[in-house]
Coordinates of C-alpha atoms in Angstrom, one line a residue:
X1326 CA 16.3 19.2 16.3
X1327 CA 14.2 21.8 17.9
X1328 CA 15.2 25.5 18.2
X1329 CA 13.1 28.4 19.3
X1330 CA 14.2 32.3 18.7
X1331 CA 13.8 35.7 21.1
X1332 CA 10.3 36.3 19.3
X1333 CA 8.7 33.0 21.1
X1334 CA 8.8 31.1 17.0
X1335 CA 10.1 27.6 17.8
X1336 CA 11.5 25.5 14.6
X1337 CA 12.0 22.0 13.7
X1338 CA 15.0 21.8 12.3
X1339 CA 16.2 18.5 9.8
X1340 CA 19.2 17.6 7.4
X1341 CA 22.7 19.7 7.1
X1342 CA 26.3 19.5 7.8
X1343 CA 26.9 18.5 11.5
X1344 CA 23.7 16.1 11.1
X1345 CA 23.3 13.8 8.4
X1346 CA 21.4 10.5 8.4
X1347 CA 23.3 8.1 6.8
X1348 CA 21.6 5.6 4.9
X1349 CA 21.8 1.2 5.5
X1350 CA 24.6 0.8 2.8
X1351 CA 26.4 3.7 3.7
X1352 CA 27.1 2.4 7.3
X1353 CA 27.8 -1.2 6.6
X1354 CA 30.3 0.0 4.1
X1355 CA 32.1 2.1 6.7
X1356 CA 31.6 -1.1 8.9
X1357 CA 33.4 -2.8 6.4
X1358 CA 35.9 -0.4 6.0
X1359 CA 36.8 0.0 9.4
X1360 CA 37.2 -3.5 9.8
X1361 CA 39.7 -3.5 7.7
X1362 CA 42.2 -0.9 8.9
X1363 CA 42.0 -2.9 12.4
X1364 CA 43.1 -6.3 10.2
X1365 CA 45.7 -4.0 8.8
X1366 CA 46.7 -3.0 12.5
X1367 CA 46.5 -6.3 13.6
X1368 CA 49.0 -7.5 11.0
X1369 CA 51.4 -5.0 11.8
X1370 CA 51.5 -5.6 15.5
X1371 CA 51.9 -9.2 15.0
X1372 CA 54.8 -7.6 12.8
X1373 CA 55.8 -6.0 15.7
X1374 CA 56.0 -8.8 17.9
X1375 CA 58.5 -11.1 15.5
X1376 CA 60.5 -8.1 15.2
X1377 CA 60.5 -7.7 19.1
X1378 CA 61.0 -11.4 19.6
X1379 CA 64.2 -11.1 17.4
X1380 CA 65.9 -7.7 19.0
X1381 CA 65.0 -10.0 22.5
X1382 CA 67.2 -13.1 21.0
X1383 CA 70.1 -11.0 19.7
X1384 CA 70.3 -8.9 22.9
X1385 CA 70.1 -12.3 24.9
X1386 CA 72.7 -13.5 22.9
X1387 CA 75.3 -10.8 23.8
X1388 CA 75.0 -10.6 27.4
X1389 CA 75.7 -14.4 27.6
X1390 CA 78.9 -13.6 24.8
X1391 CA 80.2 -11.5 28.0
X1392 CA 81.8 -9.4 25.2
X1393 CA 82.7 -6.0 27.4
X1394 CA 83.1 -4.1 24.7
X1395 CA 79.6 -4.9 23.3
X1396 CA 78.1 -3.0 26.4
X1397 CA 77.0 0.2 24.0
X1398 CA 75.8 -2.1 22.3
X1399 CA 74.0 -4.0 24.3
X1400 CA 72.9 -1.0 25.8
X1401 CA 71.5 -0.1 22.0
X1402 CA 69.3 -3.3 21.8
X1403 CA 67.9 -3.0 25.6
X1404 CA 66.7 0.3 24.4
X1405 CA 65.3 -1.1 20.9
X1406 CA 63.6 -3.8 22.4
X1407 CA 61.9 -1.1 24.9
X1408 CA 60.9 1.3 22.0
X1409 CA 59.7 -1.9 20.1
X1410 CA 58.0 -3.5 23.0
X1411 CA 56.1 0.0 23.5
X1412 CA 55.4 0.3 19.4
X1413 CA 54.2 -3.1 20.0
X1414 CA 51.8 -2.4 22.9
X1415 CA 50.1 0.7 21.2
X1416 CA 49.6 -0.5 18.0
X1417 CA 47.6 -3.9 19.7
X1418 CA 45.7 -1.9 21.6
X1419 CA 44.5 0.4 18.7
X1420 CA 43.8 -2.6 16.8
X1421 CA 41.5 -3.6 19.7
X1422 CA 40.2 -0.2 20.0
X1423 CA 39.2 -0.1 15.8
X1424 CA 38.0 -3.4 15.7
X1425 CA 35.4 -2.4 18.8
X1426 CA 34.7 0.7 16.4
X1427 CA 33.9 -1.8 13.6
X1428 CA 31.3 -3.6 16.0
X1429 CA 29.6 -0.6 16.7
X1430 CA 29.3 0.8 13.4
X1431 CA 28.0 -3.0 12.8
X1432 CA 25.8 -2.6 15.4
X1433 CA 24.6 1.1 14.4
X1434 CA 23.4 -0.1 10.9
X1435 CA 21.4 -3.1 12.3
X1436 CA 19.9 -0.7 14.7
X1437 CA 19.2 1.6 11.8
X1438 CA 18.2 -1.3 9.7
X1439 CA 15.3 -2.0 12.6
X1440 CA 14.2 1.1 13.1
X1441 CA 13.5 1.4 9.2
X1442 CA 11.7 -1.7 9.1
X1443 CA 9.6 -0.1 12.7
X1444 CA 9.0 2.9 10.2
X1445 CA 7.9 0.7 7.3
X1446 CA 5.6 -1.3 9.8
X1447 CA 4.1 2.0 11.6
X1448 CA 3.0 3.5 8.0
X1449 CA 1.1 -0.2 6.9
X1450 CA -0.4 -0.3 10.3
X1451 CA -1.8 3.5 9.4
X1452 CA -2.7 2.4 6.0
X1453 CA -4.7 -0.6 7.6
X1454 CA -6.2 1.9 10.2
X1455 CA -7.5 4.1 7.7
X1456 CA -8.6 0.9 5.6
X1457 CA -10.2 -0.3 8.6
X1458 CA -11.8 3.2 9.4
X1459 CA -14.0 3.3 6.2
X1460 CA -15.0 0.0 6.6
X1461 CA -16.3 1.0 9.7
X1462 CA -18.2 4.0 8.1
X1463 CA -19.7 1.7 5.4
X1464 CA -20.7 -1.6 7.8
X1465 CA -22.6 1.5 10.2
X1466 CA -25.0 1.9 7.3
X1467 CA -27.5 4.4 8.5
X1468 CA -25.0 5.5 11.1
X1469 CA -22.1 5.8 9.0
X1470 CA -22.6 9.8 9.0
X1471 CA -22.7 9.9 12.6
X1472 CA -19.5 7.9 12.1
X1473 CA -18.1 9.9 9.7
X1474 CA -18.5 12.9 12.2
X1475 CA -17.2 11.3 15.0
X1476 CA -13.7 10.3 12.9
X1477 CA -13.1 14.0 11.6
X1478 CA -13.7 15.4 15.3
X1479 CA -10.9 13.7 16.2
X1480 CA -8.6 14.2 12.9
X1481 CA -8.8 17.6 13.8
X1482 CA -8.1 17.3 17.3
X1483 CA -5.2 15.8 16.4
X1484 CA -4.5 18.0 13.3
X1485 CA -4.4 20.6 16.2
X1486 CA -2.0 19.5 18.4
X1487 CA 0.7 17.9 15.2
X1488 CA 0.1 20.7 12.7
X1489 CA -2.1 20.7 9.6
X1490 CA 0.6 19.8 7.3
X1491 CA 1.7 16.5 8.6
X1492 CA -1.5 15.5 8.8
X1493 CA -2.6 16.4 5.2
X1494 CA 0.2 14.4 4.2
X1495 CA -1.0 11.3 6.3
X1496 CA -4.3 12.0 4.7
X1497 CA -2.7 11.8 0.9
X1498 CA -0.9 9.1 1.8
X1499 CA -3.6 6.9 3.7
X1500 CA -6.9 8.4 1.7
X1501 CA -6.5 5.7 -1.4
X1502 CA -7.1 3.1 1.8
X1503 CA -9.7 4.7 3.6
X1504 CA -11.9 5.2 -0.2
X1505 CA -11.4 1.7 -0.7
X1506 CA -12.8 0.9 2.8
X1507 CA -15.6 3.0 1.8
X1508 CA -16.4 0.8 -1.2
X1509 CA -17.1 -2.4 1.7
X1510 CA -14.4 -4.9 2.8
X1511 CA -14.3 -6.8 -0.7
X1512 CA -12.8 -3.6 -2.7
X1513 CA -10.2 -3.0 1.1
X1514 CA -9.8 -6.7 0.2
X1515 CA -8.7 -6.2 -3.3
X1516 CA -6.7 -2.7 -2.2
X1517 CA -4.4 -4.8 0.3
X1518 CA -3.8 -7.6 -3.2
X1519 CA -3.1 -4.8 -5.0
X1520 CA -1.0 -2.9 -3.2
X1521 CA 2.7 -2.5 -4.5
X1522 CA 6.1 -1.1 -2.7
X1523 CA 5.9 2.1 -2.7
X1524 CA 8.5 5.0 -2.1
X1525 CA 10.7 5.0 -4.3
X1526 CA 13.6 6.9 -4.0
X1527 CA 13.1 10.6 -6.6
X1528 CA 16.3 10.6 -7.1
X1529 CA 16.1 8.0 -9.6
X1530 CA 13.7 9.6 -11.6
X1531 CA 11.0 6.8 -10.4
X1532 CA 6.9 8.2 -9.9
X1533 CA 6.6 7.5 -6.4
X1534 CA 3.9 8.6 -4.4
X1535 CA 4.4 12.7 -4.4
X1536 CA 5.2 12.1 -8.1
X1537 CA 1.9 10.3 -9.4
X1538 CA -0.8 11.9 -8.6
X1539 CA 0.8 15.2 -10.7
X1540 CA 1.6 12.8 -13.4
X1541 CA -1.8 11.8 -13.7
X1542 CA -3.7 14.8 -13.0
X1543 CA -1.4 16.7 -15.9
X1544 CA -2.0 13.5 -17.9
X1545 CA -5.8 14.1 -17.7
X1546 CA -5.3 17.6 -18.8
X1547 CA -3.5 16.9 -21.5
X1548 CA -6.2 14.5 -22.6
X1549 CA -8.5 16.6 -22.3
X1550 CA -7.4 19.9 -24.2
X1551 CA -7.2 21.8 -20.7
X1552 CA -3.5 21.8 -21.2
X1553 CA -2.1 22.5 -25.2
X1554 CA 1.4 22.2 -25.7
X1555 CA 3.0 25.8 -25.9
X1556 CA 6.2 27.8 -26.2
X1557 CA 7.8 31.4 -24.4
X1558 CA 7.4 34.5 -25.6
X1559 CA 9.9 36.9 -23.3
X1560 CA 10.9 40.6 -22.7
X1561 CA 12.6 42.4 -20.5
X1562 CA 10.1 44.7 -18.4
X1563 CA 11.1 48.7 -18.9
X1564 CA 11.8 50.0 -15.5
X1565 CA 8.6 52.1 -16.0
X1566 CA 6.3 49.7 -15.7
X1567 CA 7.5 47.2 -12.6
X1568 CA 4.9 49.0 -10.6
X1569 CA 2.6 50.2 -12.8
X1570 CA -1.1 48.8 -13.6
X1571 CA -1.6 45.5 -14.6
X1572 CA -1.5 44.7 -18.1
X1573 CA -1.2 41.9 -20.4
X1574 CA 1.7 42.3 -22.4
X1575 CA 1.5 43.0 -26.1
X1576 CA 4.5 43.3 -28.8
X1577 CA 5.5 46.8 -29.3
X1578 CA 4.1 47.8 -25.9
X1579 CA 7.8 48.6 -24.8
X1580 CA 9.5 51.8 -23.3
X1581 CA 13.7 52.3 -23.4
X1582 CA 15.1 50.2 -20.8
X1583 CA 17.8 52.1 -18.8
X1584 CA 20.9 49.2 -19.7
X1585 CA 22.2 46.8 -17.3
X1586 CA 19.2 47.3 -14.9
X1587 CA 18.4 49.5 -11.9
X1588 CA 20.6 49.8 -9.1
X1589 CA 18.6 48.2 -6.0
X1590 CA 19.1 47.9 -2.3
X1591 CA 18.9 44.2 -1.3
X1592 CA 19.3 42.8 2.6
X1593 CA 22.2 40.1 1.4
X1594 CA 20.9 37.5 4.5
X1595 CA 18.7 34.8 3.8
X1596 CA 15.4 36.6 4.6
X1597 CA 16.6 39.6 2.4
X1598 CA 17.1 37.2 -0.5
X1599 CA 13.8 36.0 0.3
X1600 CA 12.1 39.1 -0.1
X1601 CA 13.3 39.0 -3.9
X1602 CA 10.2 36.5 -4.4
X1603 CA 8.1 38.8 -2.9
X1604 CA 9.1 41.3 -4.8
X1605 CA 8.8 39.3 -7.7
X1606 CA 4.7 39.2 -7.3
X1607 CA 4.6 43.0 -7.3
X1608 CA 5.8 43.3 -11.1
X1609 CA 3.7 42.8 -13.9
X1610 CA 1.7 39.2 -14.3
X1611 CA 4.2 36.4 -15.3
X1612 CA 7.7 38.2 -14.2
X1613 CA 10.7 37.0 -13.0
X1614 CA 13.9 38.9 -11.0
X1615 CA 16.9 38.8 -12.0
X1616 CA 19.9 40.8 -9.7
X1617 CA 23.2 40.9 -10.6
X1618 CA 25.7 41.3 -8.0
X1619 CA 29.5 42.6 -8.3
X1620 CA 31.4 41.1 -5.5
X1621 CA 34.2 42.7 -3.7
X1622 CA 36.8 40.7 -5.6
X1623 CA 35.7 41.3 -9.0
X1624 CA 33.0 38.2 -9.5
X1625 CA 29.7 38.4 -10.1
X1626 CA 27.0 36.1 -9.0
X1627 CA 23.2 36.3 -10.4
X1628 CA 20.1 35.6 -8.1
X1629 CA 16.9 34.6 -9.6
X1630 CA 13.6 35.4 -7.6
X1631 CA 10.4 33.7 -8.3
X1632 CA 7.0 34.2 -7.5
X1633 CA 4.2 31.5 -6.6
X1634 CA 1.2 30.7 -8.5
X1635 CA -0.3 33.9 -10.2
X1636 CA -3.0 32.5 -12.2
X1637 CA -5.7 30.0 -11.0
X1638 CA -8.2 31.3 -13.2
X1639 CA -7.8 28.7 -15.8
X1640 CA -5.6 25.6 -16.0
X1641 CA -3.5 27.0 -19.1
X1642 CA -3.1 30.1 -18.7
X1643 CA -0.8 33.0 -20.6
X1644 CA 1.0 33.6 -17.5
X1645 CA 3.6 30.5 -16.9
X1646 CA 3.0 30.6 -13.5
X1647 CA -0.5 28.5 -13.2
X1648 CA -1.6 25.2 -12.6
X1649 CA 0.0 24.0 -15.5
X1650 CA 3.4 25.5 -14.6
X1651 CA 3.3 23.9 -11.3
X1652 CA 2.6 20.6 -12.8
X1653 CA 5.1 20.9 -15.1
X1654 CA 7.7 21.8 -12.2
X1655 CA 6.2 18.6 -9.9
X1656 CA 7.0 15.9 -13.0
X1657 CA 10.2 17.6 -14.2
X1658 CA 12.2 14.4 -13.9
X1659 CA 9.4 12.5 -16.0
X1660 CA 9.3 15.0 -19.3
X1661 CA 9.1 12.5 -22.0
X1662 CA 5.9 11.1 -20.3
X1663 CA 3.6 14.3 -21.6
X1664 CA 3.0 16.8 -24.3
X1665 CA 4.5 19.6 -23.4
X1666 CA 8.4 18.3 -22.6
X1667 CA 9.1 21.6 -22.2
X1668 CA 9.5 23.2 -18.8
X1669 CA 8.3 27.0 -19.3
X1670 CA 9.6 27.9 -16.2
X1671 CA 12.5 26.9 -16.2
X1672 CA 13.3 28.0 -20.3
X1673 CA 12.3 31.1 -18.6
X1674 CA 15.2 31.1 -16.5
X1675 CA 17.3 30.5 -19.0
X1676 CA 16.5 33.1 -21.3
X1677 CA 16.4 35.6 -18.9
X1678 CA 20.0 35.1 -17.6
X1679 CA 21.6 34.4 -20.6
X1680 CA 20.2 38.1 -21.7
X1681 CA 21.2 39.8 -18.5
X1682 CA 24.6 38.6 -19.2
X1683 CA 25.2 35.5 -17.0
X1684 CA 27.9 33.1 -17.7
X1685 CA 28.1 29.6 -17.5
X1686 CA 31.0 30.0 -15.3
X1687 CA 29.3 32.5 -12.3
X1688 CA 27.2 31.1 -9.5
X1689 CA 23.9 31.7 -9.4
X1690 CA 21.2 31.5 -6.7
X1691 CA 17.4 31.1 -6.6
X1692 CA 14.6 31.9 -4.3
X1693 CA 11.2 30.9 -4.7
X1694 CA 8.1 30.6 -2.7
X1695 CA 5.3 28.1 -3.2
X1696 CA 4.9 27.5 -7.1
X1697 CA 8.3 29.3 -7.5
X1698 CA 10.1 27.1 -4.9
X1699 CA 8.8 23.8 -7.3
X1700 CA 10.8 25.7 -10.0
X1701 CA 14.2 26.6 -8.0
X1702 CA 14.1 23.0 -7.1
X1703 CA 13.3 21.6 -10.6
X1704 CA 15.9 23.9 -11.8
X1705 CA 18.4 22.5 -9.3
X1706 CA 17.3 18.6 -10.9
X1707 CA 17.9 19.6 -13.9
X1708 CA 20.9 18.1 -15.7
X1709 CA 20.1 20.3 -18.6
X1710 CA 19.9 23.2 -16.6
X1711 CA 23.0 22.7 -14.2
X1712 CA 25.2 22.4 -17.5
X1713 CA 24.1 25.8 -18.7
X1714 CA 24.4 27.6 -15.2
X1715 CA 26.6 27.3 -12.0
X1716 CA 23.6 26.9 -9.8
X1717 CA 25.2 27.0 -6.1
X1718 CA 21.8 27.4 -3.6
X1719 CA 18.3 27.3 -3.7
X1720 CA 16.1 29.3 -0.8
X1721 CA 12.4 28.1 -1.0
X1722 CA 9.2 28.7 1.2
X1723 CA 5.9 27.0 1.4
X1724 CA 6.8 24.5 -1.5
X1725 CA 6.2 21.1 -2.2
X1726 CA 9.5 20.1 -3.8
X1727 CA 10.8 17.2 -2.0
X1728 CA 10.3 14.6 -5.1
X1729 CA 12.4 16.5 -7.1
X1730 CA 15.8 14.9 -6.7
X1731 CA 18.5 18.1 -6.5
X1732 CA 22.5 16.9 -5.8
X1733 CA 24.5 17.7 -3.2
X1734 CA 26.5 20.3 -4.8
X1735 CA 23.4 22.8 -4.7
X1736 CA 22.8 23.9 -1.1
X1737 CA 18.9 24.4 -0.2
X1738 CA 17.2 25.9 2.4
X1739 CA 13.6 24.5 2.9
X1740 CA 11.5 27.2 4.9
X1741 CA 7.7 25.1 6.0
X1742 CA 5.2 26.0 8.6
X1743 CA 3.5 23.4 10.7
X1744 CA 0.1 24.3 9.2
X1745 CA 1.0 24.3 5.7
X1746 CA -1.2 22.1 4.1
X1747 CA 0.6 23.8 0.6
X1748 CA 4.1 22.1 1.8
X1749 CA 2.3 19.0 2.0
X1750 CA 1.5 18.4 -1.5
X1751 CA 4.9 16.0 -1.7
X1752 CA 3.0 13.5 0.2
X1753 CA 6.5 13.6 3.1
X1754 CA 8.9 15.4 4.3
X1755 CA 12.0 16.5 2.5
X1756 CA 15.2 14.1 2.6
X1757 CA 17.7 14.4 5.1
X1758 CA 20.6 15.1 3.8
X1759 CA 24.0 17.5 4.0
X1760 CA 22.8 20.0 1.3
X1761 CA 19.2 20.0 1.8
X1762 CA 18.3 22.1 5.4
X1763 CA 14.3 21.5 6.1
X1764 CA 12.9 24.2 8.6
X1765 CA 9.6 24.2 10.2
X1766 CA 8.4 26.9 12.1
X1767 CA 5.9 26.5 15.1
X1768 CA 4.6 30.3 15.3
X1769 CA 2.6 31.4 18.4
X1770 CA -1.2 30.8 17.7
X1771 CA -2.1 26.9 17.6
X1772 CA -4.9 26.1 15.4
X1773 CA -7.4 25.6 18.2
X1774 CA -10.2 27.9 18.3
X1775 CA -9.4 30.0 15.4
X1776 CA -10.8 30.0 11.3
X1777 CA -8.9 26.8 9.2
X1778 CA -9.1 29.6 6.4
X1779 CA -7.2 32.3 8.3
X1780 CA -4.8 29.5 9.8
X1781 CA -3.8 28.1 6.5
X1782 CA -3.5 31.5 5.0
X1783 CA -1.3 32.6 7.8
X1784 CA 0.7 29.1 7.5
X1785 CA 1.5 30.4 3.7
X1786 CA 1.6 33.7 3.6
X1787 CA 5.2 34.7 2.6
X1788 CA 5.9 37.7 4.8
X1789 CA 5.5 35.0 7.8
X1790 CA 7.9 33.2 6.2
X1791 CA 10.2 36.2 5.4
X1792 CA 9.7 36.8 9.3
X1793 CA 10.7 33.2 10.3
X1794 CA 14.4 33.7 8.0
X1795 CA 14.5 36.5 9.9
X1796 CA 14.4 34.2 13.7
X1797 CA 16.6 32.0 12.4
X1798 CA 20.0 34.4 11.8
X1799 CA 19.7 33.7 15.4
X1800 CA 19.8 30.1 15.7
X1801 CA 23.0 28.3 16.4
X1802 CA 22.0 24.8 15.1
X1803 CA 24.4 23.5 13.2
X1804 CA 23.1 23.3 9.6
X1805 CA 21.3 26.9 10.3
X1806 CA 25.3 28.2 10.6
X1807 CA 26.0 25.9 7.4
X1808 CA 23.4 27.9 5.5
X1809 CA 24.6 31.2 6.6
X1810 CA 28.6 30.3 5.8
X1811 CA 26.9 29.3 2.3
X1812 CA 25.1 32.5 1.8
X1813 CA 28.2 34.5 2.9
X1814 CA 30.1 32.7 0.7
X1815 CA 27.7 33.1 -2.5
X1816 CA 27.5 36.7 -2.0
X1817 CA 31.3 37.3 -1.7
X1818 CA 31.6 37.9 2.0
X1819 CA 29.4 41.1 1.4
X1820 CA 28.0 40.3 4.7
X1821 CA 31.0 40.4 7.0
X1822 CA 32.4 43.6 4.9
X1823 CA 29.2 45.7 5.5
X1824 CA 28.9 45.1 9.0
X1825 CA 27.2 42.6 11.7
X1826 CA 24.1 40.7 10.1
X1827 CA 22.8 38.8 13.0
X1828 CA 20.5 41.7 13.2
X1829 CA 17.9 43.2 11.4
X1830 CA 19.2 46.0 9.2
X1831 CA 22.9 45.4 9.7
X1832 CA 23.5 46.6 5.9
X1833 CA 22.6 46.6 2.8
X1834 CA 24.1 45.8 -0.8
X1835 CA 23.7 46.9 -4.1
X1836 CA 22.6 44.5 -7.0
X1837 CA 21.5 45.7 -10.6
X1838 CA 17.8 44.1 -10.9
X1839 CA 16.3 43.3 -14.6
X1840 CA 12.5 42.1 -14.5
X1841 CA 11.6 39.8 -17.3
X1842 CA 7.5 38.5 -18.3
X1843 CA 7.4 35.6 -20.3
X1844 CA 4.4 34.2 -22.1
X1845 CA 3.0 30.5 -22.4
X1846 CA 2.1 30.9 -26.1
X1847 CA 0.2 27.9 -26.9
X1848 CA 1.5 26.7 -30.3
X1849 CA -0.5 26.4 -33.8
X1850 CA -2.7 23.2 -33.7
X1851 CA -2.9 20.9 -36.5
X1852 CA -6.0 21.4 -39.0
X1853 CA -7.7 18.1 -38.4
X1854 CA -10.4 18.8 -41.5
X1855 CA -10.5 16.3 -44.0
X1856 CA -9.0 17.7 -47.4
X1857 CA -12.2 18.9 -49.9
X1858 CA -14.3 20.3 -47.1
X1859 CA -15.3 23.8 -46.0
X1860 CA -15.5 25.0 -42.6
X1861 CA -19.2 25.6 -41.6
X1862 CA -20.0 28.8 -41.3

């Protein structure tokens, strides 16, 4: 569904109550369903009929009797027989009516049947394009450059009009065909033989095609030593130094923390809750947020705010958000499968909230953008985490978390840009479901004519996206209003007691905010030198 607010910023708009796409089995089993309540209403008007049938007999019978004083009732069967001729009529014709509903629904899950299979054909005959397409480049021989050139002019043509991140994600998806048209038609040959089902649906668990190519680049690293299994070191950040320079943290570093946190103004919409993540990359390296909030009737709820990726220096890094991290957020359903089965992240999470004070019992909420929005939605997949916390909602931006499969008790809202090749690293769009709420943002300013660098910047940044929640308290598609009611409802009906927040600055609450840094601590590696030898010095 397509939207567009006051400011000129249009949206795509997919999944949410009011617009759910059911799936093949879930149709034919309503099919089925309703086809059996009209069966049941065709029994009972045939019921019906004998019934009428006999009232008609006995009311027949008395009139020829010529008893006088049966008139009453006679009269009494007359009026039977009309009631009973009437039930008779309406319950046939809502048998009819349900048994045409049946059809339909019938008829609905063949079409949707068809149209999957048109999908399924569509993405092969991409895949063949793109196989086709480097076989084109490597039969031109000396021309294939001039070849080359010719297919990324138009890529970005068309990259310009559909948006850079649906066409990175054709690119992921179709790039192992076009390399192996680039190898000559024998190795396409060989690609097509080879070629298994792919898609598999995340939310068994399975490594389908978002899934493996983190699994395997975090399987190189841990073969080769970039990665070394670690642990979390964690503290709670003195108030004094959320602001202050840079440092890396050191034991015994520590100032008094005032107890129970500060007292801080937050905006209780979804772009205020938002603007806990950015917050969240203004506090020392490798910190977390953690509000508490006191509702009006005596609950509390706790919101968790993450930053993105902080450290690309290396890929292990001491901060736990790096490369690593992220990696470890993408494959969270697949722990077993590497060293470090530990998600530092999300431990992170958990150790901060239990020492805040949270309880298993009060609903928690987390917002995350890029890097951070992989680990609000690994969170939410987490069995292991979802029995430790009452995780209700999950507000992410710019993050490729679609493979992770989160369950329909735990709302999210999925904020993407058109251009954001980041979003794209999930090789497809998000599923389409009631709890999951995918919006993408069309912001003024195509791509055409202007710097890839500042476009894709400007496609991530996280103030745009800030700005875009903001658009969007104005939209009145249906799972929009679903994600407001859900927000209202997490944070106590704060919203409606402080005023109207369909603007900006309709009100403000008050939440008590703890900052915690954790550090990925890599653990003690074995001595691997045979027993009786020295070290070399």
């Amino acid at each position: 569904m397509e939207g567009k607010a006051d400011d000129g910023i249009s949206f795509s708009i997919a999944g949410g109550a009011g617009r759910v796409k059911y799936t093949l089995a879930e149709i034919e089993l309503t099919a089925r369903g309703i086809d059996l309540v009209g069966r049941d209403a065709q029994e009972l008007a045939a019921s019906l009929g004998s019934e009428l049938r006999w009232m008609s007999e006995f009311a027949a019978g008395l009139l020829a009797s010529g008893l006088q004083a049966a008139n009453g009732t006679q009269y009494a069967a007359r009026a039977a027989e009309a009631v009973l001729s009437s039930a008779q009529g309406s319950v046939a014709a809502a048998a009819q009516g349900v048994a045409e509903l049946a059809l339909h629904a019938s008829a609905a899950a063949q079409r949707y049947e068809a149209a999957e299979a048109e999908t399924v054909a569509r993405e092969n005959a991409q895949r063949m394009k793109a196989l086709f397409g480097g076989i084109e480049v490597e039969s031109a021989g000396i021309f294939g450059p001039l070849v080359l050139w010719w297919q990324v002019h138009k890529l970005q043509d068309v990259a310009a009009r559909a948006g850079l991140r649906d066409k990175t994600e054709d690119l992921l998806n179709d790039g192992p065909a076009y390399l192996a048209g680039l190898l000559g038609p024998m190795a396409g040959l060989a690609y097509l033989l080879g070629r298994v089902p792919s898609g598999q649906d995340p939310s068994r668990g399975g490594l389908n095609a978002g899934v493996l190519p983190a699994a395997g680049l975090r399987k190189f690293f841990d073969w080769t030593g970039l990665a070394k299994p670690g642990h979390l070191e964690l503290r709670r950040v003195p108030a004094g130094e959320w602001h202050g320079r840079p440092e890396d943290w050191s034991p015994g570093r520590a100032v008094p923390d005032p107890s129970g946190g500060l007292q801080v103004d937050v905006d209780p919409r979804a772009a205020g809750l938002l603007s806990g993540s950015r917050d969240a990359y203004g506090y020392p390296p490798g910190s977390i947020v953690v509000d508490r909030l006191d509702r009006l009737d005596g609950t509390r709820a706790w919101i968790v705010h993450l930053p993105g990726t902080e450290d690309w220096s290396r890929v292990d890094s001491v901060n736990p958000m790096d490369l690593e991290g992220d990696l470890e957020g993408m494959t969270a359903a697949q722990p077993a499968l590497f060293r470090q089965q530990q998600i530092v992240v999300q431990e992170m999470m958990k150790q901060a909230l239990t020492d805040a004070g949270a309880l298993p019992t009060e609903d928690v909420m987390i917002t995350g953008h890029s890097g951070g929005g992989i680990h609000a939605a690994a969170a939410a997949a987490s069995p292991a985490f979802l029995a430790d916390f009452n995780l209700r909602m999950i507000i992410i931006a710019g993050a490729p978390a679609r493979n992770l499969p989160v369950p329909p008790a735990v709302k999210v809202l999925d904020l993407q840009n058109e251009d954001d090749i980041v979003a794209a690293a999930d090789y497809g769009p998000p599923p389409g479901s009631a709890n999951w709420v995918t919006v993408t943002s069309h912001r003024p300013g195509a791509p055409r004519g202007k710097d890839p660098v500042e476009v894709i910047k400007a496609a991530h940044d996280l103030g745009n996206y800030i700005d875009d929640a903001h658009a969007l308290e104005r939209s009145s598609d249906p799972g929009i209003k679903a994600v407001r009611e859900s927000v209202g409802v997490f944070m106590g009906g704060v919203a409606a007691a402080r005023g109207p927040m369909n603007v900006p600055g309709g009100g403000t609450v008050k939440v008590s905010r703890s900052v915690y840094q954790g550090r990925d601590v890599d653990d003690a590696q074995p001595d691997k030198r045979q027993p009786g030898k020295r070290r070399a010095r």
